[in-house]
Amino acid sequence: MPEAVGKPLRGLYAVTPEGLPLNTLLAQVEAALQGGTVLVQYRDKSRDPARRAATARALLSLCRGFGARLLINDDLALALAVHADGVHLGAADGELPAARQALGAGALLGASCYDDFERARVAVSAGADYVAFGAVHPSATKPLARPAPLSLFTRCRSELRVPACAIGGITVDRARPLLAAGADLLAVISDLFEAPDVTARAAAYQLLFEEDHREFLQRATF
C-alpha cells in the first residue's frame, strides 16, 4: 500500500454513484477532480469482483493524475489488491484494528460513526484517520439513517482532533453550517454527480472551503 498523498484531509469528498457505465463514471469523476475534489470513494455493492477491481484501478489512475486520493468503500481486500489510498468501513464491514494493521501506517482508514460520538472515540483509538457522521440531512441513498446533529463535528474537533466527515443529503446551499460546526470533509453523491456541470459544482464546494478558511484566519487574529 503506497503512502497517501500528503495533503490535509479537508475538502470535497466525492462518493461515486452506482450503476453508471465505466466510461461515464470516469468522465464524471474526472470532472469532479477538475473542480477540486480531494478525495474519491469508490462505492459499488455489486457482486462482480473483476469489474470492481478494474473500475477501482481506473479510478486510482485518474486520482493520481490530479493529486487526489482514492478510498474503497467497505472492501479492505479490494483496497489492498489495487493499492488504493485507503478504505472506508461501516459498522458491519470489518474490525478497524485489523484494517489498520493490514493497511499500514501510510494509508487512510475512515469509519462511519452515524450519530454516535462514542463510536467515533473508539474508531480513533483503533487507528481511524477520520470519522464520518450522518445523515446530516435526509438522504435518498440511505433514507433510514438516523439524523446526526452538528454538535458532533464541534466535539470531534475539540475532543478527538481528527478530521470529521459529514455525509447525507448535503448540497452547496446546506454546506456552510456544516463547515462552521467543524466538518472537514463533505461527502457528496447526488448534489455533485447529478449537477448539470459537475466541475462547476465541485468548484463551488471548494470555494466554500476557501471562504471558511479565510473566516477562520480572520477570527484567529482577533
PDB file of C-alpha atoms in Angstrom:
ATOM      1  CA  MET A   1       0.000   0.000   0.000  1.00  0.00           C
ATOM      2  CA  PRO A   2       1.601   3.289  -1.057  1.00  0.00           C
ATOM      3  CA  GLU A   3       1.746   6.214   1.293  1.00  0.00           C
ATOM      4  CA  ALA A   4      -1.184   8.584   0.947  1.00  0.00           C
ATOM      5  CA  VAL A   5      -0.609  11.880  -0.763  1.00  0.00           C
ATOM      6  CA  GLY A   6       0.434  14.314   1.947  1.00  0.00           C
ATOM      7  CA  LYS A   7      -2.429  16.786   1.773  1.00  0.00           C
ATOM      8  CA  PRO A   8      -4.718  17.746   4.652  1.00  0.00           C
ATOM      9  CA  LEU A   9      -7.975  15.823   4.911  1.00  0.00           C
ATOM     10  CA  ARG A  10     -10.144  18.795   4.116  1.00  0.00           C
ATOM     11  CA  GLY A  11     -12.391  19.461   1.175  1.00  0.00           C
ATOM     12  CA  LEU A  12     -14.919  17.801  -1.073  1.00  0.00           C
ATOM     13  CA  TYR A  13     -15.186  14.013  -0.767  1.00  0.00           C
ATOM     14  CA  ALA A  14     -16.843  12.604  -3.881  1.00  0.00           C
ATOM     15  CA  VAL A  15     -18.658   9.300  -3.372  1.00  0.00           C
ATOM     16  CA  THR A  16     -19.241   7.540  -6.663  1.00  0.00           C
ATOM     17  CA  PRO A  17     -22.806   6.805  -7.800  1.00  0.00           C
ATOM     18  CA  GLU A  18     -23.665   3.214  -8.664  1.00  0.00           C
ATOM     19  CA  GLY A  19     -24.926   1.801 -11.924  1.00  0.00           C
ATOM     20  CA  LEU A  20     -23.033   4.015 -14.374  1.00  0.00           C
ATOM     21  CA  PRO A  21     -21.104   2.590 -17.334  1.00  0.00           C
ATOM     22  CA  LEU A  22     -17.359   2.729 -16.732  1.00  0.00           C
ATOM     23  CA  ASN A  23     -16.651   5.469 -19.280  1.00  0.00           C
ATOM     24  CA  THR A  24     -19.454   7.630 -17.877  1.00  0.00           C
ATOM     25  CA  LEU A  25     -18.262   7.108 -14.312  1.00  0.00           C
ATOM     26  CA  LEU A  26     -14.679   8.001 -15.177  1.00  0.00           C
ATOM     27  CA  ALA A  27     -15.787  11.117 -17.053  1.00  0.00           C
ATOM     28  CA  GLN A  28     -17.921  12.232 -14.104  1.00  0.00           C
ATOM     29  CA  VAL A  29     -15.164  11.630 -11.579  1.00  0.00           C
ATOM     30  CA  GLU A  30     -12.635  13.433 -13.764  1.00  0.00           C
ATOM     31  CA  ALA A  31     -14.988  16.414 -13.912  1.00  0.00           C
ATOM     32  CA  ALA A  32     -15.256  16.396 -10.109  1.00  0.00           C
ATOM     33  CA  LEU A  33     -11.475  16.245  -9.774  1.00  0.00           C
ATOM     34  CA  GLN A  34     -11.094  19.160 -12.170  1.00  0.00           C
ATOM     35  CA  GLY A  35     -13.287  21.164  -9.808  1.00  0.00           C
ATOM     36  CA  GLY A  36     -11.060  20.488  -6.818  1.00  0.00           C
ATOM     37  CA  THR A  37     -12.289  17.241  -5.242  1.00  0.00           C
ATOM     38  CA  VAL A  38      -9.655  15.996  -2.783  1.00  0.00           C
ATOM     39  CA  LEU A  39     -10.965  12.503  -2.007  1.00  0.00           C
ATOM     40  CA  VAL A  40     -12.899   9.978  -4.062  1.00  0.00           C
ATOM     41  CA  GLN A  41     -14.653   6.992  -2.533  1.00  0.00           C
ATOM     42  CA  TYR A  42     -15.446   4.112  -4.853  1.00  0.00           C
ATOM     43  CA  ARG A  43     -18.773   2.725  -3.728  1.00  0.00           C
ATOM     44  CA  ASP A  44     -20.085  -0.335  -5.572  1.00  0.00           C
ATOM     45  CA  LYS A  45     -22.225  -3.017  -3.928  1.00  0.00           C
ATOM     46  CA  SER A  46     -22.356  -5.279  -6.975  1.00  0.00           C
ATOM     47  CA  ARG A  47     -21.010  -8.840  -6.941  1.00  0.00           C
ATOM     48  CA  ASP A  48     -18.725  -8.680  -9.941  1.00  0.00           C
ATOM     49  CA  PRO A  49     -15.219  -8.686  -8.434  1.00  0.00           C
ATOM     50  CA  ALA A  50     -13.378  -8.460 -11.740  1.00  0.00           C
ATOM     51  CA  ARG A  51     -15.365  -5.407 -12.837  1.00  0.00           C
ATOM     52  CA  ARG A  52     -14.997  -3.770  -9.446  1.00  0.00           C
ATOM     53  CA  ALA A  53     -11.229  -4.294  -9.462  1.00  0.00           C
ATOM     54  CA  ALA A  54     -10.894  -2.894 -12.985  1.00  0.00           C
ATOM     55  CA  THR A  55     -13.006   0.133 -12.085  1.00  0.00           C
ATOM     56  CA  ALA A  56     -11.026   0.749  -8.898  1.00  0.00           C
ATOM     57  CA  ARG A  57      -7.735   0.659 -10.786  1.00  0.00           C
ATOM     58  CA  ALA A  58      -9.035   3.079 -13.404  1.00  0.00           C
ATOM     59  CA  LEU A  59     -10.274   5.466 -10.714  1.00  0.00           C
ATOM     60  CA  LEU A  60      -6.971   5.238  -8.866  1.00  0.00           C
ATOM     61  CA  SER A  61      -5.045   6.177 -12.001  1.00  0.00           C
ATOM     62  CA  LEU A  62      -7.381   9.118 -12.534  1.00  0.00           C
ATOM     63  CA  CYS A  63      -6.988  10.326  -8.955  1.00  0.00           C
ATOM     64  CA  ARG A  64      -3.212  10.075  -9.182  1.00  0.00           C
ATOM     65  CA  GLY A  65      -3.270  12.448 -12.125  1.00  0.00           C
ATOM     66  CA  PHE A  66      -4.959  15.116 -10.007  1.00  0.00           C
ATOM     67  CA  GLY A  67      -3.067  14.552  -6.748  1.00  0.00           C
ATOM     68  CA  ALA A  68      -6.250  13.268  -5.119  1.00  0.00           C
ATOM     69  CA  ARG A  69      -6.764  10.084  -3.106  1.00  0.00           C
ATOM     70  CA  LEU A  70      -8.967   7.072  -3.729  1.00  0.00           C
ATOM     71  CA  LEU A  71     -10.611   5.140  -0.927  1.00  0.00           C
ATOM     72  CA  ILE A  72     -12.628   1.956  -1.338  1.00  0.00           C
ATOM     73  CA  ASN A  73     -15.977   1.655   0.380  1.00  0.00           C
ATOM     74  CA  ASP A  74     -16.436  -1.339   2.678  1.00  0.00           C
ATOM     75  CA  ASP A  75     -13.911  -3.644   0.975  1.00  0.00           C
ATOM     76  CA  LEU A  76     -10.488  -3.904   2.576  1.00  0.00           C
ATOM     77  CA  ALA A  77      -9.419  -6.767   0.309  1.00  0.00           C
ATOM     78  CA  LEU A  78     -10.120  -4.720  -2.814  1.00  0.00           C
ATOM     79  CA  ALA A  79      -8.316  -1.690  -1.401  1.00  0.00           C
ATOM     80  CA  LEU A  80      -5.247  -3.825  -0.732  1.00  0.00           C
ATOM     81  CA  ALA A  81      -5.422  -5.584  -4.096  1.00  0.00           C
ATOM     82  CA  VAL A  82      -5.435  -2.390  -6.165  1.00  0.00           C
ATOM     83  CA  HIS A  83      -3.113  -0.427  -3.827  1.00  0.00           C
ATOM     84  CA  ALA A  84      -5.740   2.225  -3.171  1.00  0.00           C
ATOM     85  CA  ASP A  85      -5.011   5.054  -0.765  1.00  0.00           C
ATOM     86  CA  GLY A  86      -7.263   3.554   1.879  1.00  0.00           C
ATOM     87  CA  VAL A  87     -10.627   2.144   2.841  1.00  0.00           C
ATOM     88  CA  HIS A  88     -13.800   3.400   4.467  1.00  0.00           C
ATOM     89  CA  LEU A  89     -15.622   0.942   6.715  1.00  0.00           C
ATOM     90  CA  GLY A  90     -19.134   0.923   8.129  1.00  0.00           C
ATOM     91  CA  ALA A  91     -20.158  -0.706  11.376  1.00  0.00           C
ATOM     92  CA  ALA A  92     -20.645  -4.151   9.814  1.00  0.00           C
ATOM     93  CA  ASP A  93     -17.734  -4.097   7.375  1.00  0.00           C
ATOM     94  CA  GLY A  94     -14.829  -5.411   9.426  1.00  0.00           C
ATOM     95  CA  GLU A  95     -12.802  -4.653  12.516  1.00  0.00           C
ATOM     96  CA  LEU A  96     -10.977  -1.345  12.465  1.00  0.00           C
ATOM     97  CA  PRO A  97      -7.835  -2.543  14.313  1.00  0.00           C
ATOM     98  CA  ALA A  98      -7.375  -5.372  11.806  1.00  0.00           C
ATOM     99  CA  ALA A  99      -7.899  -2.971   8.912  1.00  0.00           C
ATOM    100  CA  ARG A 100      -5.388  -0.536  10.390  1.00  0.00           C
ATOM    101  CA  GLN A 101      -2.796  -3.266  10.683  1.00  0.00           C
ATOM    102  CA  ALA A 102      -3.399  -4.542   7.146  1.00  0.00           C
ATOM    103  CA  LEU A 103      -3.282  -1.080   5.585  1.00  0.00           C
ATOM    104  CA  GLY A 104      -0.112   0.029   7.288  1.00  0.00           C
ATOM    105  CA  ALA A 105       0.667   3.486   8.566  1.00  0.00           C
ATOM    106  CA  GLY A 106       0.717   5.233   5.194  1.00  0.00           C
ATOM    107  CA  ALA A 107      -2.852   4.530   4.070  1.00  0.00           C
ATOM    108  CA  LEU A 108      -6.128   6.118   5.154  1.00  0.00           C
ATOM    109  CA  LEU A 109      -8.753   4.445   7.303  1.00  0.00           C
ATOM    110  CA  GLY A 110     -12.171   6.059   7.592  1.00  0.00           C
ATOM    111  CA  ALA A 111     -15.029   4.936   9.809  1.00  0.00           C
ATOM    112  CA  SER A 112     -18.771   5.525   9.687  1.00  0.00           C
ATOM    113  CA  CYS A 113     -19.962   6.644  13.107  1.00  0.00           C
ATOM    114  CA  TYR A 114     -23.530   7.673  12.226  1.00  0.00           C
ATOM    115  CA  ASP A 115     -24.878   9.747  15.157  1.00  0.00           C
ATOM    116  CA  ASP A 116     -22.678   8.086  17.793  1.00  0.00           C
ATOM    117  CA  PHE A 117     -19.811  10.089  19.266  1.00  0.00           C
ATOM    118  CA  GLU A 118     -18.600   7.202  21.414  1.00  0.00           C
ATOM    119  CA  ARG A 119     -18.295   5.052  18.304  1.00  0.00           C
ATOM    120  CA  ALA A 120     -16.100   7.803  16.888  1.00  0.00           C
ATOM    121  CA  ARG A 121     -13.952   7.812  20.010  1.00  0.00           C
ATOM    122  CA  VAL A 122     -13.430   4.058  19.717  1.00  0.00           C
ATOM    123  CA  ALA A 123     -12.703   4.352  15.995  1.00  0.00           C
ATOM    124  CA  VAL A 124      -9.976   6.928  16.585  1.00  0.00           C
ATOM    125  CA  SER A 125      -8.455   4.724  19.279  1.00  0.00           C
ATOM    126  CA  ALA A 126      -8.433   1.864  16.748  1.00  0.00           C
ATOM    127  CA  GLY A 127      -6.495   3.941  14.241  1.00  0.00           C
ATOM    128  CA  ALA A 128      -9.099   5.713  12.114  1.00  0.00           C
ATOM    129  CA  ASP A 129      -7.699   8.741  10.299  1.00  0.00           C
ATOM    130  CA  TYR A 130     -11.112  10.389  10.044  1.00  0.00           C
ATOM    131  CA  VAL A 131     -14.639   9.697  11.246  1.00  0.00           C
ATOM    132  CA  ALA A 132     -17.884  10.251   9.365  1.00  0.00           C
ATOM    133  CA  PHE A 133     -21.159  11.413  10.891  1.00  0.00           C
ATOM    134  CA  GLY A 134     -24.505  11.298   9.135  1.00  0.00           C
ATOM    135  CA  ALA A 135     -27.009  11.550   7.826  1.00  0.00           C
ATOM    136  CA  VAL A 136     -26.776  15.271   8.461  1.00  0.00           C
ATOM    137  CA  HIS A 137     -29.831  15.741   6.210  1.00  0.00           C
ATOM    138  CA  PRO A 138     -32.388  13.290   4.819  1.00  0.00           C
ATOM    139  CA  SER A 139     -30.696  11.187   2.151  1.00  0.00           C
ATOM    140  CA  ALA A 140     -32.095   9.245  -0.771  1.00  0.00           C
ATOM    141  CA  THR A 141     -29.079   6.929  -0.616  1.00  0.00           C
ATOM    142  CA  LYS A 142     -29.767   5.909   2.987  1.00  0.00           C
ATOM    143  CA  PRO A 143     -33.311   7.037   3.828  1.00  0.00           C
ATOM    144  CA  LEU A 144     -33.394   5.204   7.178  1.00  0.00           C
ATOM    145  CA  ALA A 145     -30.198   6.749   8.540  1.00  0.00           C
ATOM    146  CA  ARG A 146     -30.526   8.432  11.912  1.00  0.00           C
ATOM    147  CA  PRO A 147     -30.050  12.225  11.901  1.00  0.00           C
ATOM    148  CA  ALA A 148     -26.632  13.394  13.097  1.00  0.00           C
ATOM    149  CA  PRO A 149     -26.530  16.736  14.961  1.00  0.00           C
ATOM    150  CA  LEU A 150     -23.987  19.441  14.151  1.00  0.00           C
ATOM    151  CA  SER A 151     -22.620  19.235  17.688  1.00  0.00           C
ATOM    152  CA  LEU A 152     -20.842  16.008  16.731  1.00  0.00           C
ATOM    153  CA  PHE A 153     -18.484  17.922  14.460  1.00  0.00           C
ATOM    154  CA  THR A 154     -17.708  20.524  17.086  1.00  0.00           C
ATOM    155  CA  ARG A 155     -16.973  17.815  19.656  1.00  0.00           C
ATOM    156  CA  CYS A 156     -14.822  15.892  17.203  1.00  0.00           C
ATOM    157  CA  ARG A 157     -12.636  18.915  16.547  1.00  0.00           C
ATOM    158  CA  SER A 158     -12.192  19.768  20.203  1.00  0.00           C
ATOM    159  CA  GLU A 159     -12.030  16.284  21.774  1.00  0.00           C
ATOM    160  CA  LEU A 160     -10.797  13.830  19.160  1.00  0.00           C
ATOM    161  CA  ARG A 161      -8.688  16.146  16.982  1.00  0.00           C
ATOM    162  CA  VAL A 162      -9.119  14.125  13.807  1.00  0.00           C
ATOM    163  CA  PRO A 163     -10.923  15.252  10.656  1.00  0.00           C
ATOM    164  CA  ALA A 164     -14.689  14.802  10.674  1.00  0.00           C
ATOM    165  CA  CYS A 165     -16.647  13.994   7.536  1.00  0.00           C
ATOM    166  CA  ALA A 166     -20.290  14.968   7.037  1.00  0.00           C
ATOM    167  CA  ILE A 167     -22.494  12.817   4.843  1.00  0.00           C
ATOM    168  CA  GLY A 168     -26.157  12.612   3.941  1.00  0.00           C
ATOM    169  CA  GLY A 169     -28.250  14.927   1.810  1.00  0.00           C
ATOM    170  CA  ILE A 170     -25.551  17.589   1.517  1.00  0.00           C
ATOM    171  CA  THR A 171     -25.954  20.364  -1.039  1.00  0.00           C
ATOM    172  CA  VAL A 172     -23.968  23.518  -1.689  1.00  0.00           C
ATOM    173  CA  ASP A 173     -26.748  25.549  -0.079  1.00  0.00           C
ATOM    174  CA  ARG A 174     -26.631  23.389   3.063  1.00  0.00           C
ATOM    175  CA  ALA A 175     -22.852  23.234   3.402  1.00  0.00           C
ATOM    176  CA  ARG A 176     -21.926  26.398   5.300  1.00  0.00           C
ATOM    177  CA  PRO A 177     -23.377  25.375   8.705  1.00  0.00           C
ATOM    178  CA  LEU A 178     -21.531  22.073   8.475  1.00  0.00           C
ATOM    179  CA  LEU A 179     -18.202  23.799   7.915  1.00  0.00           C
ATOM    180  CA  ALA A 180     -18.930  26.308  10.668  1.00  0.00           C
ATOM    181  CA  ALA A 181     -19.675  23.435  13.070  1.00  0.00           C
ATOM    182  CA  GLY A 182     -16.324  21.806  12.334  1.00  0.00           C
ATOM    183  CA  ALA A 183     -16.761  19.431   9.403  1.00  0.00           C
ATOM    184  CA  ASP A 184     -13.503  18.994   7.479  1.00  0.00           C
ATOM    185  CA  LEU A 185     -14.845  16.794   4.688  1.00  0.00           C
ATOM    186  CA  LEU A 186     -18.172  16.888   2.879  1.00  0.00           C
ATOM    187  CA  ALA A 187     -19.104  13.547   1.326  1.00  0.00           C
ATOM    188  CA  VAL A 188     -21.437  14.178  -1.586  1.00  0.00           C
ATOM    189  CA  ILE A 189     -23.077  11.953  -4.182  1.00  0.00           C
ATOM    190  CA  SER A 190     -26.272  13.320  -5.721  1.00  0.00           C
ATOM    191  CA  ASP A 191     -25.660  17.072  -5.465  1.00  0.00           C
ATOM    192  CA  LEU A 192     -22.332  16.594  -7.198  1.00  0.00           C
ATOM    193  CA  PHE A 193     -22.877  13.913  -9.812  1.00  0.00           C
ATOM    194  CA  GLU A 194     -26.408  14.948 -10.751  1.00  0.00           C
ATOM    195  CA  ALA A 195     -25.390  18.571 -11.248  1.00  0.00           C
ATOM    196  CA  PRO A 196     -25.651  19.966 -14.808  1.00  0.00           C
ATOM    197  CA  ASP A 197     -21.949  20.873 -14.604  1.00  0.00           C
ATOM    198  CA  VAL A 198     -20.037  18.565 -12.255  1.00  0.00           C
ATOM    199  CA  THR A 199     -16.818  20.571 -12.426  1.00  0.00           C
ATOM    200  CA  ALA A 200     -18.591  23.814 -11.565  1.00  0.00           C
ATOM    201  CA  ARG A 201     -20.430  22.179  -8.674  1.00  0.00           C
ATOM    202  CA  ALA A 202     -17.199  20.766  -7.267  1.00  0.00           C
ATOM    203  CA  ALA A 203     -15.586  24.186  -7.620  1.00  0.00           C
ATOM    204  CA  ALA A 204     -18.499  25.748  -5.720  1.00  0.00           C
ATOM    205  CA  TYR A 205     -17.804  23.426  -2.806  1.00  0.00           C
ATOM    206  CA  GLN A 206     -14.103  24.212  -2.982  1.00  0.00           C
ATOM    207  CA  LEU A 207     -14.895  27.913  -2.793  1.00  0.00           C
ATOM    208  CA  LEU A 208     -16.900  27.351   0.386  1.00  0.00           C
ATOM    209  CA  PHE A 209     -13.909  25.645   1.999  1.00  0.00           C
ATOM    210  CA  GLU A 210     -11.643  28.513   0.982  1.00  0.00           C
ATOM    211  CA  GLU A 211     -14.065  31.089   2.350  1.00  0.00           C
ATOM    212  CA  ASP A 212     -14.414  29.169   5.606  1.00  0.00           C
ATOM    213  CA  HIS A 213     -10.622  29.051   5.968  1.00  0.00           C
ATOM    214  CA  ARG A 214     -10.322  32.806   5.421  1.00  0.00           C
ATOM    215  CA  GLU A 215     -13.001  33.440   8.015  1.00  0.00           C
ATOM    216  CA  PHE A 216     -11.192  31.156  10.455  1.00  0.00           C
ATOM    217  CA  LEU A 217      -7.945  33.087   9.967  1.00  0.00           C
ATOM    218  CA  GLN A 218      -9.745  36.364  10.477  1.00  0.00           C
ATOM    219  CA  ARG A 219     -11.265  35.146  13.737  1.00  0.00           C
ATOM    220  CA  ALA A 220      -7.882  33.889  14.907  1.00  0.00           C
ATOM    221  CA  THR A 221      -6.309  37.359  14.541  1.00  0.00           C
ATOM    222  CA  PHE A 222      -8.769  38.979  16.972  1.00  0.00           C
TER     223      PHE A 222
END
